[in-house]
PDB file of C-alpha atoms in Angstrom:
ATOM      1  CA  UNK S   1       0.000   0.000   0.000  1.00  0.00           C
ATOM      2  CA  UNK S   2       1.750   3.526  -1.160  1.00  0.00           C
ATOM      3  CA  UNK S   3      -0.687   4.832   2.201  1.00  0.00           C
ATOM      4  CA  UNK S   4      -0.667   9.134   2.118  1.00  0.00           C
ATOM      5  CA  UNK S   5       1.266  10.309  -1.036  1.00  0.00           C
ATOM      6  CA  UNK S   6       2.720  14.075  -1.102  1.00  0.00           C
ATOM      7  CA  UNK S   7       3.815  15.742  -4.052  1.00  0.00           C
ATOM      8  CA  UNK S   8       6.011  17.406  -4.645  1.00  0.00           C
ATOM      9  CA  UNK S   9       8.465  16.489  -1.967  1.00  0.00           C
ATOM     10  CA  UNK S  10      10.608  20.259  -2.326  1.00  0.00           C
ATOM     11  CA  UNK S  11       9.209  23.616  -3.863  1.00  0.00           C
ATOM     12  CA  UNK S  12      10.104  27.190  -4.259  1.00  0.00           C
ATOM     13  CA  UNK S  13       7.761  29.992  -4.581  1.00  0.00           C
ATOM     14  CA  UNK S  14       8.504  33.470  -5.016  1.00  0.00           C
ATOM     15  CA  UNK S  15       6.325  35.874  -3.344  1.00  0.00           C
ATOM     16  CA  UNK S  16       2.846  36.651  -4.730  1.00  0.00           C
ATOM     17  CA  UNK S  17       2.795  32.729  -6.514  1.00  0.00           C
ATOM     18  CA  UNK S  18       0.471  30.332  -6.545  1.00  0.00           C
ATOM     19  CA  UNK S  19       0.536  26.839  -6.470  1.00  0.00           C
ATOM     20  CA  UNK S  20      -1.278  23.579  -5.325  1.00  0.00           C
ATOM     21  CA  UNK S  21       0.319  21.007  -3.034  1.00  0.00           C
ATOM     22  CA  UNK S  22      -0.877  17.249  -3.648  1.00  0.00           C
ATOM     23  CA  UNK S  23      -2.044  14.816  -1.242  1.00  0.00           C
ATOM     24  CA  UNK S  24      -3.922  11.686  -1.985  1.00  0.00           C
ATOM     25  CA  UNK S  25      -4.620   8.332   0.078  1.00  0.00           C
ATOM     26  CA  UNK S  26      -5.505   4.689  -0.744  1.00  0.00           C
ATOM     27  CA  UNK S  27      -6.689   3.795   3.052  1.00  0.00           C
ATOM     28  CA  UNK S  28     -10.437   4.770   2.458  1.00  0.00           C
ATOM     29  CA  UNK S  29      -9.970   6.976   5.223  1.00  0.00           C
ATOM     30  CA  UNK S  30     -12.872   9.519   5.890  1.00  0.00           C
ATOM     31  CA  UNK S  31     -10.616  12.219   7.627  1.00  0.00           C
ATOM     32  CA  UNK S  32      -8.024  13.887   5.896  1.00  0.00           C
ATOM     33  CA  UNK S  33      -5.571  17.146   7.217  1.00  0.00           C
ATOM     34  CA  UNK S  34      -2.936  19.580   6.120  1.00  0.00           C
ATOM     35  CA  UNK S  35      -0.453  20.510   9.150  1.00  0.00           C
ATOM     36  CA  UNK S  36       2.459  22.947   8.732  1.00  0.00           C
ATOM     37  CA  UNK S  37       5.506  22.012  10.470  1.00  0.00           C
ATOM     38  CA  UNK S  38       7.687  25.020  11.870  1.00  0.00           C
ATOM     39  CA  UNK S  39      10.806  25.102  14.659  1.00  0.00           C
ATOM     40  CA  UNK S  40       9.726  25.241  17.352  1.00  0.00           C
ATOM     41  CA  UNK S  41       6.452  25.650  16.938  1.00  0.00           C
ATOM     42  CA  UNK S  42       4.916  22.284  16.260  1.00  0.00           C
ATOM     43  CA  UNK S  43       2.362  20.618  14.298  1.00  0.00           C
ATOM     44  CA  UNK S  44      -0.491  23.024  13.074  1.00  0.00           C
ATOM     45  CA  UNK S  45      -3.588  22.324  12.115  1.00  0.00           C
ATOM     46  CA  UNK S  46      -4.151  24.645   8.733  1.00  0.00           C
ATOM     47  CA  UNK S  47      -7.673  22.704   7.112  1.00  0.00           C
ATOM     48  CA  UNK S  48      -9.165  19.367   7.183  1.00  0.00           C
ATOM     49  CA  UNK S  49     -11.998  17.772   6.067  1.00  0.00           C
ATOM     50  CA  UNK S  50     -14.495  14.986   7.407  1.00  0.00           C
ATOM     51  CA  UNK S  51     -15.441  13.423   4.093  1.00  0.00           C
ATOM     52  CA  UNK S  52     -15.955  13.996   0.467  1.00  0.00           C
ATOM     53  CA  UNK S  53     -17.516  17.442   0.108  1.00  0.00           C
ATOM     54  CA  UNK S  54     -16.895  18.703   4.180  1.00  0.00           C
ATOM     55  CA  UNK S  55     -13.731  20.579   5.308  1.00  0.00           C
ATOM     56  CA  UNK S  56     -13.403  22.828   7.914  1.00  0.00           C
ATOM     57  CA  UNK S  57     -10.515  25.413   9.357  1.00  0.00           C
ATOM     58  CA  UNK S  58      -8.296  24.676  11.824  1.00  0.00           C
ATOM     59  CA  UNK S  59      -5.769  26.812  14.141  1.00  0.00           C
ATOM     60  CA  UNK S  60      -3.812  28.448  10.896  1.00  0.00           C
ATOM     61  CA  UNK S  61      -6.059  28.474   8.303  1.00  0.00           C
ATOM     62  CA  UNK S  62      -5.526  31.951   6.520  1.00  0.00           C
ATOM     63  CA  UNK S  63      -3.807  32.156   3.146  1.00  0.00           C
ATOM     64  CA  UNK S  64      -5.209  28.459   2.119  1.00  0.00           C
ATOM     65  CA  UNK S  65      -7.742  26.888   1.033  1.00  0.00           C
ATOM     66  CA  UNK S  66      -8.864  23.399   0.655  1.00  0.00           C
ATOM     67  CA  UNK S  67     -11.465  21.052  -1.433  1.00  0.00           C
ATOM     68  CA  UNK S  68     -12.415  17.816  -0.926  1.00  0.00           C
ATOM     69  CA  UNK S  69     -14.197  16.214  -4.106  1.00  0.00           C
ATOM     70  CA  UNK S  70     -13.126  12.381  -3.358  1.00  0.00           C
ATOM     71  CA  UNK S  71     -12.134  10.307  -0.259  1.00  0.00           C
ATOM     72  CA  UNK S  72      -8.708   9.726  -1.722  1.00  0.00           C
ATOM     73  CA  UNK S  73      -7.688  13.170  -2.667  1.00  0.00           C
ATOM     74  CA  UNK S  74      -7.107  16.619  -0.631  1.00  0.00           C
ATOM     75  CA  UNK S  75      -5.446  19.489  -2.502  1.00  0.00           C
ATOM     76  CA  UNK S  76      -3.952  22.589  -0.756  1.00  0.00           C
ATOM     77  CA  UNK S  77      -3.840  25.534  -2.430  1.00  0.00           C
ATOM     78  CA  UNK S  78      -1.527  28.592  -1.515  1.00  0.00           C
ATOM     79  CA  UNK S  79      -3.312  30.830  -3.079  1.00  0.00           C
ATOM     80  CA  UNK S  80      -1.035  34.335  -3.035  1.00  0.00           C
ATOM     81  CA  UNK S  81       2.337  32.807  -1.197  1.00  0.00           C
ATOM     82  CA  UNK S  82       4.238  35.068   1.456  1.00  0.00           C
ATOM     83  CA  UNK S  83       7.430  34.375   3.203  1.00  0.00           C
ATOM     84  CA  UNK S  84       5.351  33.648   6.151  1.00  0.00           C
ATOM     85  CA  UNK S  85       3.941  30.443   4.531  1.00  0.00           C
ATOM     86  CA  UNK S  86       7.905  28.659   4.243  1.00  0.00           C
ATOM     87  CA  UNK S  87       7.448  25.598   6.087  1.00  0.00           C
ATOM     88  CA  UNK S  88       7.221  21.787   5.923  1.00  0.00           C
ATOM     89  CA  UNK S  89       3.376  20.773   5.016  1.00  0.00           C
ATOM     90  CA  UNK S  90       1.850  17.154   5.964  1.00  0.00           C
ATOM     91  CA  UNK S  91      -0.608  15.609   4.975  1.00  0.00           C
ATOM     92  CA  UNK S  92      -2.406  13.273   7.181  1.00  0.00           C
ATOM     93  CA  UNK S  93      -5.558  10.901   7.012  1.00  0.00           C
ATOM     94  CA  UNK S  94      -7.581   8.429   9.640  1.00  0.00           C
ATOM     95  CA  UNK S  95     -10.714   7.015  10.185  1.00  0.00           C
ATOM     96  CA  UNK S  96     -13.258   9.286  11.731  1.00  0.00           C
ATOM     97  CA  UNK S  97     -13.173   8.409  15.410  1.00  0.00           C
ATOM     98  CA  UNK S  98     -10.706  10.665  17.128  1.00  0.00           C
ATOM     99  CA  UNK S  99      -8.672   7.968  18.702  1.00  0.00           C
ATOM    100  CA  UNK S 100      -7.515   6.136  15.340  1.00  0.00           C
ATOM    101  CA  UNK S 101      -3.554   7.161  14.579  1.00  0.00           C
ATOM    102  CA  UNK S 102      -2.908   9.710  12.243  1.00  0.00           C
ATOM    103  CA  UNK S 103      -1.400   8.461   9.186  1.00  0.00           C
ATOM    104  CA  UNK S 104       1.412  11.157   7.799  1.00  0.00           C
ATOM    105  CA  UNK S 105       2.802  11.504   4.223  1.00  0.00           C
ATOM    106  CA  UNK S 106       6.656  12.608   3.887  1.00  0.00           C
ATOM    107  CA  UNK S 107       5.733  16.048   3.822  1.00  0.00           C
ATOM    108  CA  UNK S 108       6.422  18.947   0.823  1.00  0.00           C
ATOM    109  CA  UNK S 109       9.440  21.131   2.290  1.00  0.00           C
ATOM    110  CA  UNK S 110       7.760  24.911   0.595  1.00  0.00           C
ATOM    111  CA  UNK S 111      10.216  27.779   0.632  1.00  0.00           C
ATOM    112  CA  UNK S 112       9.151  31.470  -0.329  1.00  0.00           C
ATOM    113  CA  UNK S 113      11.396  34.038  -1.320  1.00  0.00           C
TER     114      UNK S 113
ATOM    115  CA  UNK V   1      -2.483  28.561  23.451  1.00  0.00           C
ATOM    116  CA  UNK V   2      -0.758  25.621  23.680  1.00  0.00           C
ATOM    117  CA  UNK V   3      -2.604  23.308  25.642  1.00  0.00           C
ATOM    118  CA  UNK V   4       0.365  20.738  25.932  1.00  0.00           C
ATOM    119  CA  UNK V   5       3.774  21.107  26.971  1.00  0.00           C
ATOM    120  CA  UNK V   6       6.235  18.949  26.453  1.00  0.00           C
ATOM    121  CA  UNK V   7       9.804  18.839  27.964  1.00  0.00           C
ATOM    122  CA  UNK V   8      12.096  18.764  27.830  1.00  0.00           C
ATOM    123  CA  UNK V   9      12.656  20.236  24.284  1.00  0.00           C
ATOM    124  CA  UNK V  10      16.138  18.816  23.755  1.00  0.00           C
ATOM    125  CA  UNK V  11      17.939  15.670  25.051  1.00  0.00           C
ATOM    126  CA  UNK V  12      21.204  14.345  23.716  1.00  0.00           C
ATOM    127  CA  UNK V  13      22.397  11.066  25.482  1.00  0.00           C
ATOM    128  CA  UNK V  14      24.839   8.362  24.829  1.00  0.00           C
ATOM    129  CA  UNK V  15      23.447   4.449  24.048  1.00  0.00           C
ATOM    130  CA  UNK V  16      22.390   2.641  26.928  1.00  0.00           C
ATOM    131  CA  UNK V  17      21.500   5.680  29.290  1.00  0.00           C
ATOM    132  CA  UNK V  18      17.611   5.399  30.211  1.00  0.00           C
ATOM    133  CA  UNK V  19      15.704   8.779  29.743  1.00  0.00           C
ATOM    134  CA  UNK V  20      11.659  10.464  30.245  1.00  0.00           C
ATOM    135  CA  UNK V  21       9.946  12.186  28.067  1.00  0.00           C
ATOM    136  CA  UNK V  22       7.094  14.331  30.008  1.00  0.00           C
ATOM    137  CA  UNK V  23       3.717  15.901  28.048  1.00  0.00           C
ATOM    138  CA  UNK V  24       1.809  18.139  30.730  1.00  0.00           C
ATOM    139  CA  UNK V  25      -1.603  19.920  30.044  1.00  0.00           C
ATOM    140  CA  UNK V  26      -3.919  21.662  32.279  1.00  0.00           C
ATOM    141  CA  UNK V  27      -6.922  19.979  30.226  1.00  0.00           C
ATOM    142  CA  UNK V  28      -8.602  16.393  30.405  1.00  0.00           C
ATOM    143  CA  UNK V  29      -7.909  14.645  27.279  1.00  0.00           C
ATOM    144  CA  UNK V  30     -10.200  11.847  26.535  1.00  0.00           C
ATOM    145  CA  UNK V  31      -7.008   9.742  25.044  1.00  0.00           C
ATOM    146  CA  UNK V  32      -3.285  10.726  24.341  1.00  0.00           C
ATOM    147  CA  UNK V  33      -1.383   9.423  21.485  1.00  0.00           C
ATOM    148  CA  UNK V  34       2.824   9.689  20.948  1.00  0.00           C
ATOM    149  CA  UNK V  35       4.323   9.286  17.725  1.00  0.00           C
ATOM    150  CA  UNK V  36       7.866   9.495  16.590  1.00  0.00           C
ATOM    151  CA  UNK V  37       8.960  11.482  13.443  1.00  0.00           C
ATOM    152  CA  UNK V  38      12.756  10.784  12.036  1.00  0.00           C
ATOM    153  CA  UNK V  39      13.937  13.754   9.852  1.00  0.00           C
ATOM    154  CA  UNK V  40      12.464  13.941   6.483  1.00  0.00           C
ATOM    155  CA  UNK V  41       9.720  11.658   7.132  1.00  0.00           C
ATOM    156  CA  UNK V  42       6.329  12.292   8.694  1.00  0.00           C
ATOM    157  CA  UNK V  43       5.535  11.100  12.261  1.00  0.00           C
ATOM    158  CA  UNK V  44       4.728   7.018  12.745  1.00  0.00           C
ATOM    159  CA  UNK V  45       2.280   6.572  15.646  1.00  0.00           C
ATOM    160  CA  UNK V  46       3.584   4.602  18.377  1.00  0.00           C
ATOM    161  CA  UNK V  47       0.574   4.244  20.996  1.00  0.00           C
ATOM    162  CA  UNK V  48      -2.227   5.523  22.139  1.00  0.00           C
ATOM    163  CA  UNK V  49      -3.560   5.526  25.720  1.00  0.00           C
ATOM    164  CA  UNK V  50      -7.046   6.067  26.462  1.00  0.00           C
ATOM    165  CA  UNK V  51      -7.711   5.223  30.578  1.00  0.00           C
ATOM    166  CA  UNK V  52      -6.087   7.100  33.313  1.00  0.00           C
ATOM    167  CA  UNK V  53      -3.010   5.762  35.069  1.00  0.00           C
ATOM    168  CA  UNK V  54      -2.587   3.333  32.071  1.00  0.00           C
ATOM    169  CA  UNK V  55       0.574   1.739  31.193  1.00  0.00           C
ATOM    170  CA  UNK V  56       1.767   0.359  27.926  1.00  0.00           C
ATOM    171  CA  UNK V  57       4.933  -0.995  26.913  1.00  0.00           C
ATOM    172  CA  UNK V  58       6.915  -1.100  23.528  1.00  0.00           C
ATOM    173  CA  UNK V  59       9.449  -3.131  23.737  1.00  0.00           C
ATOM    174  CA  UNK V  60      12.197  -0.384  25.440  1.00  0.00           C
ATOM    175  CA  UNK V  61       9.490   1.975  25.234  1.00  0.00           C
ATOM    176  CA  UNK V  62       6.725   2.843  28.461  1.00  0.00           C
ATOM    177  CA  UNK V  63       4.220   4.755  28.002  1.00  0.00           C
ATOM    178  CA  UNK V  64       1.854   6.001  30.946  1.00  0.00           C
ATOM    179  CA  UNK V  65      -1.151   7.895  30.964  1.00  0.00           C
ATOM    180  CA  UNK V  66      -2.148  10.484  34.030  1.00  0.00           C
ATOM    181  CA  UNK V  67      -4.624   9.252  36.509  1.00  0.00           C
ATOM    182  CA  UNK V  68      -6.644  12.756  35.355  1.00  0.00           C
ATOM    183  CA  UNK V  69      -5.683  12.462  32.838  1.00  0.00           C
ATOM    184  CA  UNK V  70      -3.943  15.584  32.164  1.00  0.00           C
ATOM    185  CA  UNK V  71      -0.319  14.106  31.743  1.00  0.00           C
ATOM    186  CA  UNK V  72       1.439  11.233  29.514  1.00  0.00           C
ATOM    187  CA  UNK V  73       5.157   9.870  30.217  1.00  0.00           C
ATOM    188  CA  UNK V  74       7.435   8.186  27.450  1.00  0.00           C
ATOM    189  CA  UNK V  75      10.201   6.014  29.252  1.00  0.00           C
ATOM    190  CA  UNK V  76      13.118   4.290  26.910  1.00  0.00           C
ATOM    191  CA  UNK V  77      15.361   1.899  28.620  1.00  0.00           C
ATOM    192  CA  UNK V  78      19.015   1.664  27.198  1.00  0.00           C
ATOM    193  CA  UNK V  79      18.206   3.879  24.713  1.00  0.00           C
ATOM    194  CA  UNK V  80      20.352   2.898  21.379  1.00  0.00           C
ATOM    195  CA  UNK V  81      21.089   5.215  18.269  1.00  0.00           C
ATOM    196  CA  UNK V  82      17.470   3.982  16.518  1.00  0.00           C
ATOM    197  CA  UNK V  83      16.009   5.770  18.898  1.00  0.00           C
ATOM    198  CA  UNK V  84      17.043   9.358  17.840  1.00  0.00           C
ATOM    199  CA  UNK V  85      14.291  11.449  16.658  1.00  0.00           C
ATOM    200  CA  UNK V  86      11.736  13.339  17.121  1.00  0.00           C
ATOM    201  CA  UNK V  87       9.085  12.526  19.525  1.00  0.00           C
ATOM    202  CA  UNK V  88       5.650  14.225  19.616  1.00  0.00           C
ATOM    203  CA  UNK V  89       2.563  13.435  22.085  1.00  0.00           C
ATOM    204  CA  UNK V  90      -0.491  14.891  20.883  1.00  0.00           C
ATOM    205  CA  UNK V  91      -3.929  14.972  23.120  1.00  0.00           C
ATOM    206  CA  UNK V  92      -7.813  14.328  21.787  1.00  0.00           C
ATOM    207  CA  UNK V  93      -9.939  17.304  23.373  1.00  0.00           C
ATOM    208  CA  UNK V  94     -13.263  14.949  23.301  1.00  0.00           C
ATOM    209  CA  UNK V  95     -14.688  11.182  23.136  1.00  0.00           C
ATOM    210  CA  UNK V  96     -16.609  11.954  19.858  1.00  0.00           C
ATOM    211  CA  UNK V  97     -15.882  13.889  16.654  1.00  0.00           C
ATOM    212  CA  UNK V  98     -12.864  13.537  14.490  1.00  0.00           C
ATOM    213  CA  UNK V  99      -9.158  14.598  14.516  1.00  0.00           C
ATOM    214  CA  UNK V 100      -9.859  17.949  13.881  1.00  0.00           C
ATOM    215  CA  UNK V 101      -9.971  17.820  17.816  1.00  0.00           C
ATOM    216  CA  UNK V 102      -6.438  16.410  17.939  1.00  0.00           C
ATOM    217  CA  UNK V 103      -3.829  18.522  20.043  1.00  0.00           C
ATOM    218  CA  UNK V 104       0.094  18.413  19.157  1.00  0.00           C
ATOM    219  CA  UNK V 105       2.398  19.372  21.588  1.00  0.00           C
ATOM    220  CA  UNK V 106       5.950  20.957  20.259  1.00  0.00           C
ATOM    221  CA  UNK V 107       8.081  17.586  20.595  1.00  0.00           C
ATOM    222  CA  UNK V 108      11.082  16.744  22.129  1.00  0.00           C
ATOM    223  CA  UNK V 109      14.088  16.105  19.839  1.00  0.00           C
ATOM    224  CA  UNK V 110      15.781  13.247  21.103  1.00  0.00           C
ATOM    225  CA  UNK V 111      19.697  12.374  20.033  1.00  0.00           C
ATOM    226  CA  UNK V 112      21.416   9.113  21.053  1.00  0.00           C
ATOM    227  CA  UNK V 113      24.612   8.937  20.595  1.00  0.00           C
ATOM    228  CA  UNK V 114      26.929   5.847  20.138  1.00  0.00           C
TER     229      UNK V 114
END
């Protein structure tokens, strides 16, 4: 099983850019989340989504947005990219219940200049 | 806010030395998960606890849960150079509802030397 897929696994923006980080999973998984990784600072919760056609924010969710057409796939999109945004992004899935483990993909390392 | 502290933020060791990992929270969770995150990878779940003043082991690896459930411990035993790495403990705010309710505290980077 390939489990949560990222791509692409490096990218470099310059200010202003847009772009569209991947994430899809073969776990028929209902929940599905982007986290930004910083030093220091943790995992964040930036969107996630409950099922096909549900996502919600979570703690960091300004400057992105988020669709969720099928249970396999959940797109982030940087939609106007500032410095701010460098960080590591994972993508994670689960079943619903709040107690299942988190499955992470390798994570997109996003650098803006 | 951060809800969960972990500490401490840093430990370098050498192989065999035995070591604690605390995660400390003023809030209930309703079950506490630790995972382990080696660099360029994503984290790898390693338990989860669920009952207060429970105790699991992993191998090297013990894992207790507060009696209020407020707290989690990570104990290694002769730690060894696999163990380096990241480890992160991350805290469920509620029984129902989905991981959207999940809590990660900032991790404790762990180095084992040889």
């Amino acid at each position: 099983n390939a489990g949560v897929t990222q791509t692409p696994k490096f990218q470099v923006l310059k200010t202003g850019q847009s772009m569209t980080l991947q994430c899809a999973q073969d776990m028929n998984h209902e929940y599905m989340s982007w986290y930004r990784q910083d030093p220091g600072m943790g995992l964040r919760l930036i969107h996630y989504s409950v099922g096909a056609g549900i996502t919600d924010q979570g703690e960091v969710p300004n400057g992105y947005n988020v669709s969720r057409s099928t249970t396999e796939d959940f797109p982030l999109r940087l939609l106007s990219a500032a410095p701010s945004q460098t960080s590591v992004y994972f993508c994670a899935s689960s079943y619903f219940q709040v107690r299942s483990p988190l499955h992470f993909g390798n994570g997109t390392r996003l650098t803006v200049t | 806010t951060q809800l969960l502290e972990q500490s401490p933020q840093f430990l370098s060791i050498q192989e065999g030395e035995n070591l604690t990992v605390y995660c400390n929270s003023s809030s209930v969770f309703s079950s506490l998960q630790w995972y382990r995150q080696e660099p360029g990878e994503g984290p790898v779940l390693l338990v989860t606890v669920v009952t207060g003043g429970e105790v699991k082991k992993l191998k090297r690896l013990t894992f207790q849960f507060g009696d209020a459930r407020k707290d989690s411990s990570l104990h290694i035993t002769a730690a060894q150079p696999g163990d380096t790495g990241l480890y992160l403990c991350a805290g469920a705010r509620g029984v129902g509802g989905s991981q959207g309710n999940l809590i990660f505290g900032k991790g404790t980077k762990l180095s084992v030397k040889p």
